[in-house]
PDB file of C-alpha atoms in Angstrom:
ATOM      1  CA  UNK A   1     105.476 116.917  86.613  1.00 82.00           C
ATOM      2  CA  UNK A   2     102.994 118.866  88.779  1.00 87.00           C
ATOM      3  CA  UNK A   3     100.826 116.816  90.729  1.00 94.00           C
ATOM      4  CA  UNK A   4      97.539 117.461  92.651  1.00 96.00           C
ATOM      5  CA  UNK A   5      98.397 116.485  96.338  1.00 97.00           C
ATOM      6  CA  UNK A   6      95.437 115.278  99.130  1.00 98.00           C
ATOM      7  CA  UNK A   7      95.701 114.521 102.565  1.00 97.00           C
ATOM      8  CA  UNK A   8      94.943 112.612 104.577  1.00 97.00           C
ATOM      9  CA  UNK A   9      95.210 109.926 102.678  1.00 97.00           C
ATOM     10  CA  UNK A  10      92.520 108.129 105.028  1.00 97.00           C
ATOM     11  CA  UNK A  11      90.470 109.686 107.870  1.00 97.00           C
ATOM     12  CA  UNK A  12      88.498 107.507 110.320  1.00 98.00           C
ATOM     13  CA  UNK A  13      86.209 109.408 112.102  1.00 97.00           C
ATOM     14  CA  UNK A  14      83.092 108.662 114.526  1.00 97.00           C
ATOM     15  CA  UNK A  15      79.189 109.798 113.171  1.00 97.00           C
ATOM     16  CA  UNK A  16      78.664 112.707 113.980  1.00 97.00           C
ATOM     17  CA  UNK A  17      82.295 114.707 113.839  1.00 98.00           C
ATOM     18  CA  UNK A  18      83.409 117.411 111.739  1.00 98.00           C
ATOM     19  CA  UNK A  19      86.652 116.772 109.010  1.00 98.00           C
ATOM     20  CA  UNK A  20      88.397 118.610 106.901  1.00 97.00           C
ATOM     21  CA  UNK A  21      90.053 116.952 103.706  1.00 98.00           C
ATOM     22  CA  UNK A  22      92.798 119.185 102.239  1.00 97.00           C
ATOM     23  CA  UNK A  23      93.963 119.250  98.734  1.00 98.00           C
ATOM     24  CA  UNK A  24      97.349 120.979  96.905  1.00 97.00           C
ATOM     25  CA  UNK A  25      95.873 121.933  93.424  1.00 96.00           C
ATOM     26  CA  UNK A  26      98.268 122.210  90.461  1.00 94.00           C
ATOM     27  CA  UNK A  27      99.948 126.318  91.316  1.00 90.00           C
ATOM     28  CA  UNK A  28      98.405 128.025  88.015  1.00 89.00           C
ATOM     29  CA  UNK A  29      95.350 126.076  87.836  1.00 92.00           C
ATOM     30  CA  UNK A  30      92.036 128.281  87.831  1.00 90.00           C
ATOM     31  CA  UNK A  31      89.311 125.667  88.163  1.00 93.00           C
ATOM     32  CA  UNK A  32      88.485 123.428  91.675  1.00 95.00           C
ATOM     33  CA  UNK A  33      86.695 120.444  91.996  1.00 96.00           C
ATOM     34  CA  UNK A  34      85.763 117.652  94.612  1.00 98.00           C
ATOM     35  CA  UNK A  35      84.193 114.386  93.548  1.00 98.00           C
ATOM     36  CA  UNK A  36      83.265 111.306  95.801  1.00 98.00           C
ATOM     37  CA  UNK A  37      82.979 107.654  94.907  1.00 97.00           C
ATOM     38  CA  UNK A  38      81.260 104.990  97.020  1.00 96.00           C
ATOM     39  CA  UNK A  39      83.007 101.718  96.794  1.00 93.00           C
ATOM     40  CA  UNK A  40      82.233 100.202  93.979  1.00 92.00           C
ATOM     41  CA  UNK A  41      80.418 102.919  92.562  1.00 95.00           C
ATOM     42  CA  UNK A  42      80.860 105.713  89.594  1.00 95.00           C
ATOM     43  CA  UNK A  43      82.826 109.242  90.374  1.00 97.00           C
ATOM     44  CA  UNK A  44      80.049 111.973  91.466  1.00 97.00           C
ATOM     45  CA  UNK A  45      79.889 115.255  91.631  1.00 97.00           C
ATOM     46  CA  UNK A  46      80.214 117.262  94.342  1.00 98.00           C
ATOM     47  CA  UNK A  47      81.430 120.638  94.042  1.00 97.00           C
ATOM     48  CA  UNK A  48      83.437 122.996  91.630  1.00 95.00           C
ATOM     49  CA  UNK A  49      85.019 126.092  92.648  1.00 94.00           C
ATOM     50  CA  UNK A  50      86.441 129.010  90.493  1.00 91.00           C
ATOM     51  CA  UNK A  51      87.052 132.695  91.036  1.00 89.00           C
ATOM     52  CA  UNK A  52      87.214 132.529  95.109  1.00 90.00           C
ATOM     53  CA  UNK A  53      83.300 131.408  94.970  1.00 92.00           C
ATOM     54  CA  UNK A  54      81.500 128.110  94.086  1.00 94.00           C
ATOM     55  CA  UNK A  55      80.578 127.511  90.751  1.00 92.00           C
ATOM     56  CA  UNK A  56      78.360 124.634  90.793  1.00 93.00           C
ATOM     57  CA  UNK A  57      76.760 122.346  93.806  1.00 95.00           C
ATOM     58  CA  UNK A  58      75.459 119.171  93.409  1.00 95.00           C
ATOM     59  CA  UNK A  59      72.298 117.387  95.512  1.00 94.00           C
ATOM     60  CA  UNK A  60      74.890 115.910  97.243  1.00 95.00           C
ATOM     61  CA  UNK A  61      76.751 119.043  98.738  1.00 96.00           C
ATOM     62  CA  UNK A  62      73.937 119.893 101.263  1.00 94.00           C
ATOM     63  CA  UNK A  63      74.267 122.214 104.300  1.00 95.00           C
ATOM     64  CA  UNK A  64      76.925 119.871 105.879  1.00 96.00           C
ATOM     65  CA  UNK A  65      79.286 120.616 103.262  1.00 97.00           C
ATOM     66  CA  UNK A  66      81.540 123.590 102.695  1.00 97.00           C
ATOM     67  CA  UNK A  67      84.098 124.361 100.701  1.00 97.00           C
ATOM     68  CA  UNK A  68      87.112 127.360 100.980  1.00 95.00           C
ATOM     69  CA  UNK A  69      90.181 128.448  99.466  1.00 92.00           C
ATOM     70  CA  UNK A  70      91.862 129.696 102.387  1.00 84.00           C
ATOM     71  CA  UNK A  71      95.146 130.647 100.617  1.00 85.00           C
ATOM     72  CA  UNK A  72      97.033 130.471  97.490  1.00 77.00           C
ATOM     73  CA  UNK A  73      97.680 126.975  97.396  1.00 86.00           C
ATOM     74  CA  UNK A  74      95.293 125.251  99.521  1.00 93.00           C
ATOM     75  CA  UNK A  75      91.438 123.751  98.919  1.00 96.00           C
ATOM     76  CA  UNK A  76      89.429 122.044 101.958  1.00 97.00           C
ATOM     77  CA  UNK A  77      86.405 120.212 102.100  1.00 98.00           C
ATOM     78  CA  UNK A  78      84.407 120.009 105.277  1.00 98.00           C
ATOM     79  CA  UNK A  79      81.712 117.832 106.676  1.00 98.00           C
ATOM     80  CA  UNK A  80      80.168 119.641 109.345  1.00 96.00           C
ATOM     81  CA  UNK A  81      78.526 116.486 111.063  1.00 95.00           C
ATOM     82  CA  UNK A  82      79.630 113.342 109.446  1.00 97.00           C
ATOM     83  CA  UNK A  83      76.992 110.176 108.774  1.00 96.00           C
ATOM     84  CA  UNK A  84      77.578 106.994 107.910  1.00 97.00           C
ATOM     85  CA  UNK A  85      77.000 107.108 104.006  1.00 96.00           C
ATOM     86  CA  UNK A  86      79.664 109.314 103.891  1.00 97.00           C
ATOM     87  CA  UNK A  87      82.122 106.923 103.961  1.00 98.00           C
ATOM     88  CA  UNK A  88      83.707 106.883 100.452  1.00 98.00           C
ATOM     89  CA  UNK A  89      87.076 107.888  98.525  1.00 98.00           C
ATOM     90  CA  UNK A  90      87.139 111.599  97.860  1.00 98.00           C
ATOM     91  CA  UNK A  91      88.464 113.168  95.274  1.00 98.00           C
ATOM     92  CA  UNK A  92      90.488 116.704  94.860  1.00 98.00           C
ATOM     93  CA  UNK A  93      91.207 118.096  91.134  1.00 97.00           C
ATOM     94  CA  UNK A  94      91.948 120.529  89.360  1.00 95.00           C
ATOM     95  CA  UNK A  95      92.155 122.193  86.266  1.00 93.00           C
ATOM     96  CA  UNK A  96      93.970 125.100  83.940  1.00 88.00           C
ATOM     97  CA  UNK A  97      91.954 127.038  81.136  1.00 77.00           C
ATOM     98  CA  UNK A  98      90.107 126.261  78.217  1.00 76.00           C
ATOM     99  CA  UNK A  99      88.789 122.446  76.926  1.00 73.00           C
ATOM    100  CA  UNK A 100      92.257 121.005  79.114  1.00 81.00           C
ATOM    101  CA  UNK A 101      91.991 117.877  81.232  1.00 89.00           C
ATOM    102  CA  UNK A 102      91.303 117.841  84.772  1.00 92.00           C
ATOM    103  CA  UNK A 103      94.130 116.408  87.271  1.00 94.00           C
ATOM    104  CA  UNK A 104      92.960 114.271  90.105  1.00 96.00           C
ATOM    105  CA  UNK A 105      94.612 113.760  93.275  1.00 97.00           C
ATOM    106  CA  UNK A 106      95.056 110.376  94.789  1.00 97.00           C
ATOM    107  CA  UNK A 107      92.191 110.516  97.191  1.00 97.00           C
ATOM    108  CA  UNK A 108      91.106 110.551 100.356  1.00 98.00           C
ATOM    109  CA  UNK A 109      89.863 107.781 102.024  1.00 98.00           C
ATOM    110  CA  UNK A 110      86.800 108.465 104.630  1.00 98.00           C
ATOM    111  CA  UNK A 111      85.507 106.088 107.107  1.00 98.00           C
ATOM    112  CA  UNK A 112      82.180 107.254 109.066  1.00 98.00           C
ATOM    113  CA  UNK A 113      82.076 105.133 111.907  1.00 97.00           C
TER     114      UNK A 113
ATOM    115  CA  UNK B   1      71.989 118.383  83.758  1.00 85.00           C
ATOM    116  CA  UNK B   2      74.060 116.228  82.246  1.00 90.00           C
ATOM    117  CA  UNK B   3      73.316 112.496  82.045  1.00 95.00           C
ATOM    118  CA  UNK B   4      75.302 110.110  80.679  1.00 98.00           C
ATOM    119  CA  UNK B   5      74.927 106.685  80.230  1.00 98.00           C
ATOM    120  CA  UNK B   6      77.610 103.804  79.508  1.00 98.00           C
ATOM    121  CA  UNK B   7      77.857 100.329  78.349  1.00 98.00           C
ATOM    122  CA  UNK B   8      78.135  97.372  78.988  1.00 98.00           C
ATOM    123  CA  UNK B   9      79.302  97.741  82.457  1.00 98.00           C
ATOM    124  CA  UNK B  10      81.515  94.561  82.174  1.00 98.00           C
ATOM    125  CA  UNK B  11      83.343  93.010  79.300  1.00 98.00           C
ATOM    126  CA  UNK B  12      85.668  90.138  79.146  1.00 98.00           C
ATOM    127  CA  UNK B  13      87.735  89.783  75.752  1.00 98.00           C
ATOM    128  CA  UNK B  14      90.476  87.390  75.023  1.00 98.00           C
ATOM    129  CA  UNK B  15      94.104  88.712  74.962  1.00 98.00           C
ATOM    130  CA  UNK B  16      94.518  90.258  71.328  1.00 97.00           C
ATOM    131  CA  UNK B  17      90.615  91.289  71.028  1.00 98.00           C
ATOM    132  CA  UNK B  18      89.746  94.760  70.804  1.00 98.00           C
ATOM    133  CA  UNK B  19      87.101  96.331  73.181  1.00 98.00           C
ATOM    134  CA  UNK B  20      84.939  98.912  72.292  1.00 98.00           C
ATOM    135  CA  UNK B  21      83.158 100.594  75.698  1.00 98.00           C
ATOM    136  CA  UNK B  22      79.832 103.491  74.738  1.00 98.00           C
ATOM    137  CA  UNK B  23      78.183 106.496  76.119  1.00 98.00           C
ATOM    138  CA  UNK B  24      75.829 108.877  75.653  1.00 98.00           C
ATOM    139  CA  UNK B  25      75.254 111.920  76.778  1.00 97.00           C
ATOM    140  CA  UNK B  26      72.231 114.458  77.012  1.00 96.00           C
ATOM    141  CA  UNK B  27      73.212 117.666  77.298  1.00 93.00           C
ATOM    142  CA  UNK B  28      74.767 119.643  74.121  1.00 92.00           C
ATOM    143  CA  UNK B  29      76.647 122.368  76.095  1.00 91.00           C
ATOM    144  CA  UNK B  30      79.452 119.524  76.733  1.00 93.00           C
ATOM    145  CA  UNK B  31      82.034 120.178  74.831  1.00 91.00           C
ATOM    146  CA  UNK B  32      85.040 117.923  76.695  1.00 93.00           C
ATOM    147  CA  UNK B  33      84.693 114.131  76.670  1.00 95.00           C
ATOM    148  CA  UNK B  34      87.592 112.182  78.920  1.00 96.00           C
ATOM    149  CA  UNK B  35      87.813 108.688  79.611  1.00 98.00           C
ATOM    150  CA  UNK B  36      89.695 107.387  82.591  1.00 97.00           C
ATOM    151  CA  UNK B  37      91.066 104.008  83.737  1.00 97.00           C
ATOM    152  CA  UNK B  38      90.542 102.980  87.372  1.00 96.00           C
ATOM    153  CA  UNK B  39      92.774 100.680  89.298  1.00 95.00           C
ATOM    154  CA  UNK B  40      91.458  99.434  92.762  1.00 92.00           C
ATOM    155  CA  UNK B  41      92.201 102.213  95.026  1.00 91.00           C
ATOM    156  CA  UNK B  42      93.654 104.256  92.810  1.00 94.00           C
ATOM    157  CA  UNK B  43      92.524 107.945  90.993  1.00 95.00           C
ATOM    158  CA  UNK B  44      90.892 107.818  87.858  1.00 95.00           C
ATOM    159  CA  UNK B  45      93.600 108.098  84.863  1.00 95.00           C
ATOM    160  CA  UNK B  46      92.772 109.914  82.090  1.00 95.00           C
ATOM    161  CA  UNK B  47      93.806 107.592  79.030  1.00 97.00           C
ATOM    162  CA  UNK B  48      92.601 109.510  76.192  1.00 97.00           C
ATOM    163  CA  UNK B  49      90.238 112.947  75.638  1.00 95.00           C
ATOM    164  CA  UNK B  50      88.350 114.165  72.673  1.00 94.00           C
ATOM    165  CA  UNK B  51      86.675 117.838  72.069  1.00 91.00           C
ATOM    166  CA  UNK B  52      83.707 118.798  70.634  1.00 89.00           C
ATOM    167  CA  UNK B  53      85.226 120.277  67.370  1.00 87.00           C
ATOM    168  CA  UNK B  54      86.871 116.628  66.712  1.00 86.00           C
ATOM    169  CA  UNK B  55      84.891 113.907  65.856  1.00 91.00           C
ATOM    170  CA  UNK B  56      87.816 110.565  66.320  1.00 95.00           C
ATOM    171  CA  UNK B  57      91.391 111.119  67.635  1.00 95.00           C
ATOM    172  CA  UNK B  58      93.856 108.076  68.275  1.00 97.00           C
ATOM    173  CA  UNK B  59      96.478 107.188  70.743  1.00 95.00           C
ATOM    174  CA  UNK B  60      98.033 104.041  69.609  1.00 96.00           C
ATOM    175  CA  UNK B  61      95.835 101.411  70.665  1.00 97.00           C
ATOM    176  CA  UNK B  62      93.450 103.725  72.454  1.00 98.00           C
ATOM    177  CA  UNK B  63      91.058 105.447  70.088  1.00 98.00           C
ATOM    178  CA  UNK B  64      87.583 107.807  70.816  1.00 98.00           C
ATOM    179  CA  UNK B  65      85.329 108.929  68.545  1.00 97.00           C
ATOM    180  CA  UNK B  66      82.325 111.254  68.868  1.00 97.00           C
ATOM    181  CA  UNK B  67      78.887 111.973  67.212  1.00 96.00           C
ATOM    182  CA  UNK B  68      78.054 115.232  68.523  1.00 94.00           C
ATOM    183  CA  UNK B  69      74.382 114.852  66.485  1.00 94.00           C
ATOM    184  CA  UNK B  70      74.005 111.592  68.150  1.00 95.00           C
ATOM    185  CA  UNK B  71      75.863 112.403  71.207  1.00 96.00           C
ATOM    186  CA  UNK B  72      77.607 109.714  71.899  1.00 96.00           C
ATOM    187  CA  UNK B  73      80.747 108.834  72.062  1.00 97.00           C
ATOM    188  CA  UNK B  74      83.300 105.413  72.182  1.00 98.00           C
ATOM    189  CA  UNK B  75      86.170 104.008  73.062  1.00 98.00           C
ATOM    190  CA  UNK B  76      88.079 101.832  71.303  1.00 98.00           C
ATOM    191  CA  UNK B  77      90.836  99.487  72.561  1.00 98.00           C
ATOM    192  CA  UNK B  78      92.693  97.205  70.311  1.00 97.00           C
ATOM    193  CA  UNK B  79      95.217  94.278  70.775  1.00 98.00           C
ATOM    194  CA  UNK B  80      94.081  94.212  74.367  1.00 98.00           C
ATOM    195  CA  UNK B  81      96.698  92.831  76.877  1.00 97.00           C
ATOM    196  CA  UNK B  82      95.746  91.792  80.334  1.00 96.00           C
ATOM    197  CA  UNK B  83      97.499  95.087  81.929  1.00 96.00           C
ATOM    198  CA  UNK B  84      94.257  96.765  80.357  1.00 97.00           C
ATOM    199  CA  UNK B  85      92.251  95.109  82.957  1.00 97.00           C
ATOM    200  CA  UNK B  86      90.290  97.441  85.163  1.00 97.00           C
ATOM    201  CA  UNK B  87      87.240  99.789  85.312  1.00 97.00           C
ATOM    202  CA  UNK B  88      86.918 102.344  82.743  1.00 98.00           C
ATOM    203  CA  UNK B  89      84.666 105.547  83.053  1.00 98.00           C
ATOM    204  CA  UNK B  90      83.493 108.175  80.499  1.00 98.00           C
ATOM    205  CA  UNK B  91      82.689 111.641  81.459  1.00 97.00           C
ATOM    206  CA  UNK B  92      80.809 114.568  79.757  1.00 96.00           C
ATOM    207  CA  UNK B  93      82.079 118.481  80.903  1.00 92.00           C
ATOM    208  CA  UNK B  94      80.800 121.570  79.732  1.00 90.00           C
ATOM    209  CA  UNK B  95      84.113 123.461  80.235  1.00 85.00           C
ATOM    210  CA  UNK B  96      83.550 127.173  80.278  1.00 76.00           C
ATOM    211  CA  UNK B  97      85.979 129.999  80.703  1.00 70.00           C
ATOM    212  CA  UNK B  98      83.885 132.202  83.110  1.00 74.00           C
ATOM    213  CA  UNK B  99      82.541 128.486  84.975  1.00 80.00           C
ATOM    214  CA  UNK B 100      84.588 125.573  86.399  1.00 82.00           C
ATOM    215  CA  UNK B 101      81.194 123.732  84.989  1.00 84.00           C
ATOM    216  CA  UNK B 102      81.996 120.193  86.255  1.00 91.00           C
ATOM    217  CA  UNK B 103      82.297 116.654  84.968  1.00 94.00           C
ATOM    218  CA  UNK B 104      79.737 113.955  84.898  1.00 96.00           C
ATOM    219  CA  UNK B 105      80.628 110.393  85.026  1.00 97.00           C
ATOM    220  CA  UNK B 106      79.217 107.393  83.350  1.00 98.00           C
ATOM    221  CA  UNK B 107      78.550 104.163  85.349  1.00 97.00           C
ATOM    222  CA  UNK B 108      81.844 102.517  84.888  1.00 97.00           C
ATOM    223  CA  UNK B 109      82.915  99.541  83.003  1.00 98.00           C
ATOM    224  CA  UNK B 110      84.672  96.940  84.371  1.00 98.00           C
ATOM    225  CA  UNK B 111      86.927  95.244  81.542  1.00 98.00           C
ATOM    226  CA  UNK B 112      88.575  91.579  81.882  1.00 98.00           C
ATOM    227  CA  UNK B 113      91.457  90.683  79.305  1.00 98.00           C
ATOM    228  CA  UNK B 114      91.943  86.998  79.553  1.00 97.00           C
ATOM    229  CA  UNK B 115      95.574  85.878  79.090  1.00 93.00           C
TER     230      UNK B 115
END
């Protein structure tokens, strides 16, 4: 069964440094999405992707955030300058067409230090 | 946007007991309503779905229903086993063919089935 794929699966980094999560949608899937989750907390928002352009931003996706479909199969995130709150599990997934279920990947795990 | 609330956000029921976990949402564009089980560390799992033309839909012991008047909607667990154990989360989309919209996410609710 197709999967959504992430890696890494967990990125230490220092304040301050740029990373790049990567993410393997599901091949015919249209629809792109990252999410992040604090420890402990609910699944939020970040980001949603369709048609080679963003679809939807949240509060949360500021400036240091970008997003890009380099290719036919890949999906980064990037955090320009990384702080400490952003530390948390992200979250790649995807989705085909119509009211279908989206597919999460396993996560990456980021820790700002 | 979208806001959706959930309750309780932790419920401990015997082995056997059902469970019964509710949101509501605000915003009547969504039309997709998931609910996903989360293990410690682990990606959310979708466990059951429900659209807005469908107001209850059943997966042996896992059933949702959905007031789209009332917006809200539930899930229902029955002859809970302690493998059911872990945090459960509702979500709200409005899916759109022209948007890949996005999902909101209730609070969580962490569920404990005693042996």
């Amino acid at each position: 069964e197709p999967e959504v794929t992430q890696t890494p699966s967990h990125q230490v980094t220092q304040m301050g440094q740029e990373v790049i999560l990567r993410c393997v949608p599901i091949s015919n899937h249209l629809y792109f999405y990252w999410y992040r989750q604090i420890l402990g907390q609910k699944v939020e928002f970040l980001v949603s992707f369709y048609n080679n352009e963003i679809s939807e931003k949240s509060e949360i996706f500021d400036d240091q955030f970008s997003v890009e479909r380099p290719d036919g199969s890949n999906f980064t995130l990037k955090i320009r300058s990384t702080k400490l709150e952003d530390s948390a599990m992200y979250f790649c997934a995807s989705r085909g067409g119509g009211l279908n279920e989206q597919f999460f990947g396993p996560g990456t795990r980021l820790t700002v230090l | 946007g979208e806001n959706v609330e959930q309750h309780p956000s932790t419920l401990s029921v015997q082995e056997g007991d059902s469970a019964v976990i509710k949101c509501t949402y605000s915003d009547s564009a969504s039309n997709y309503f998931p609910w996903y089980k989360q293990e410690l560390g682990k990606r959310p799992q979708l466990i059951i779905d429900i659209r807005s033309n469908v107001g209850e839909k059943k997966d042996q012991r896992i059933a949702v229903t959905l007031n789209k008047t009332a917006k809200h909607f539930s899930l229902h667990i029955t002859e809970t086993q302690p493998e059911d154990s872990a945090v459960y989360f509702c979500a709200a989309s409005p899916w759109l063919n022209t948007n890949a919209g996005k999902s909101t996410f209730g609070d969580g609710t962490t569920l404990t089935v005693k042996p």
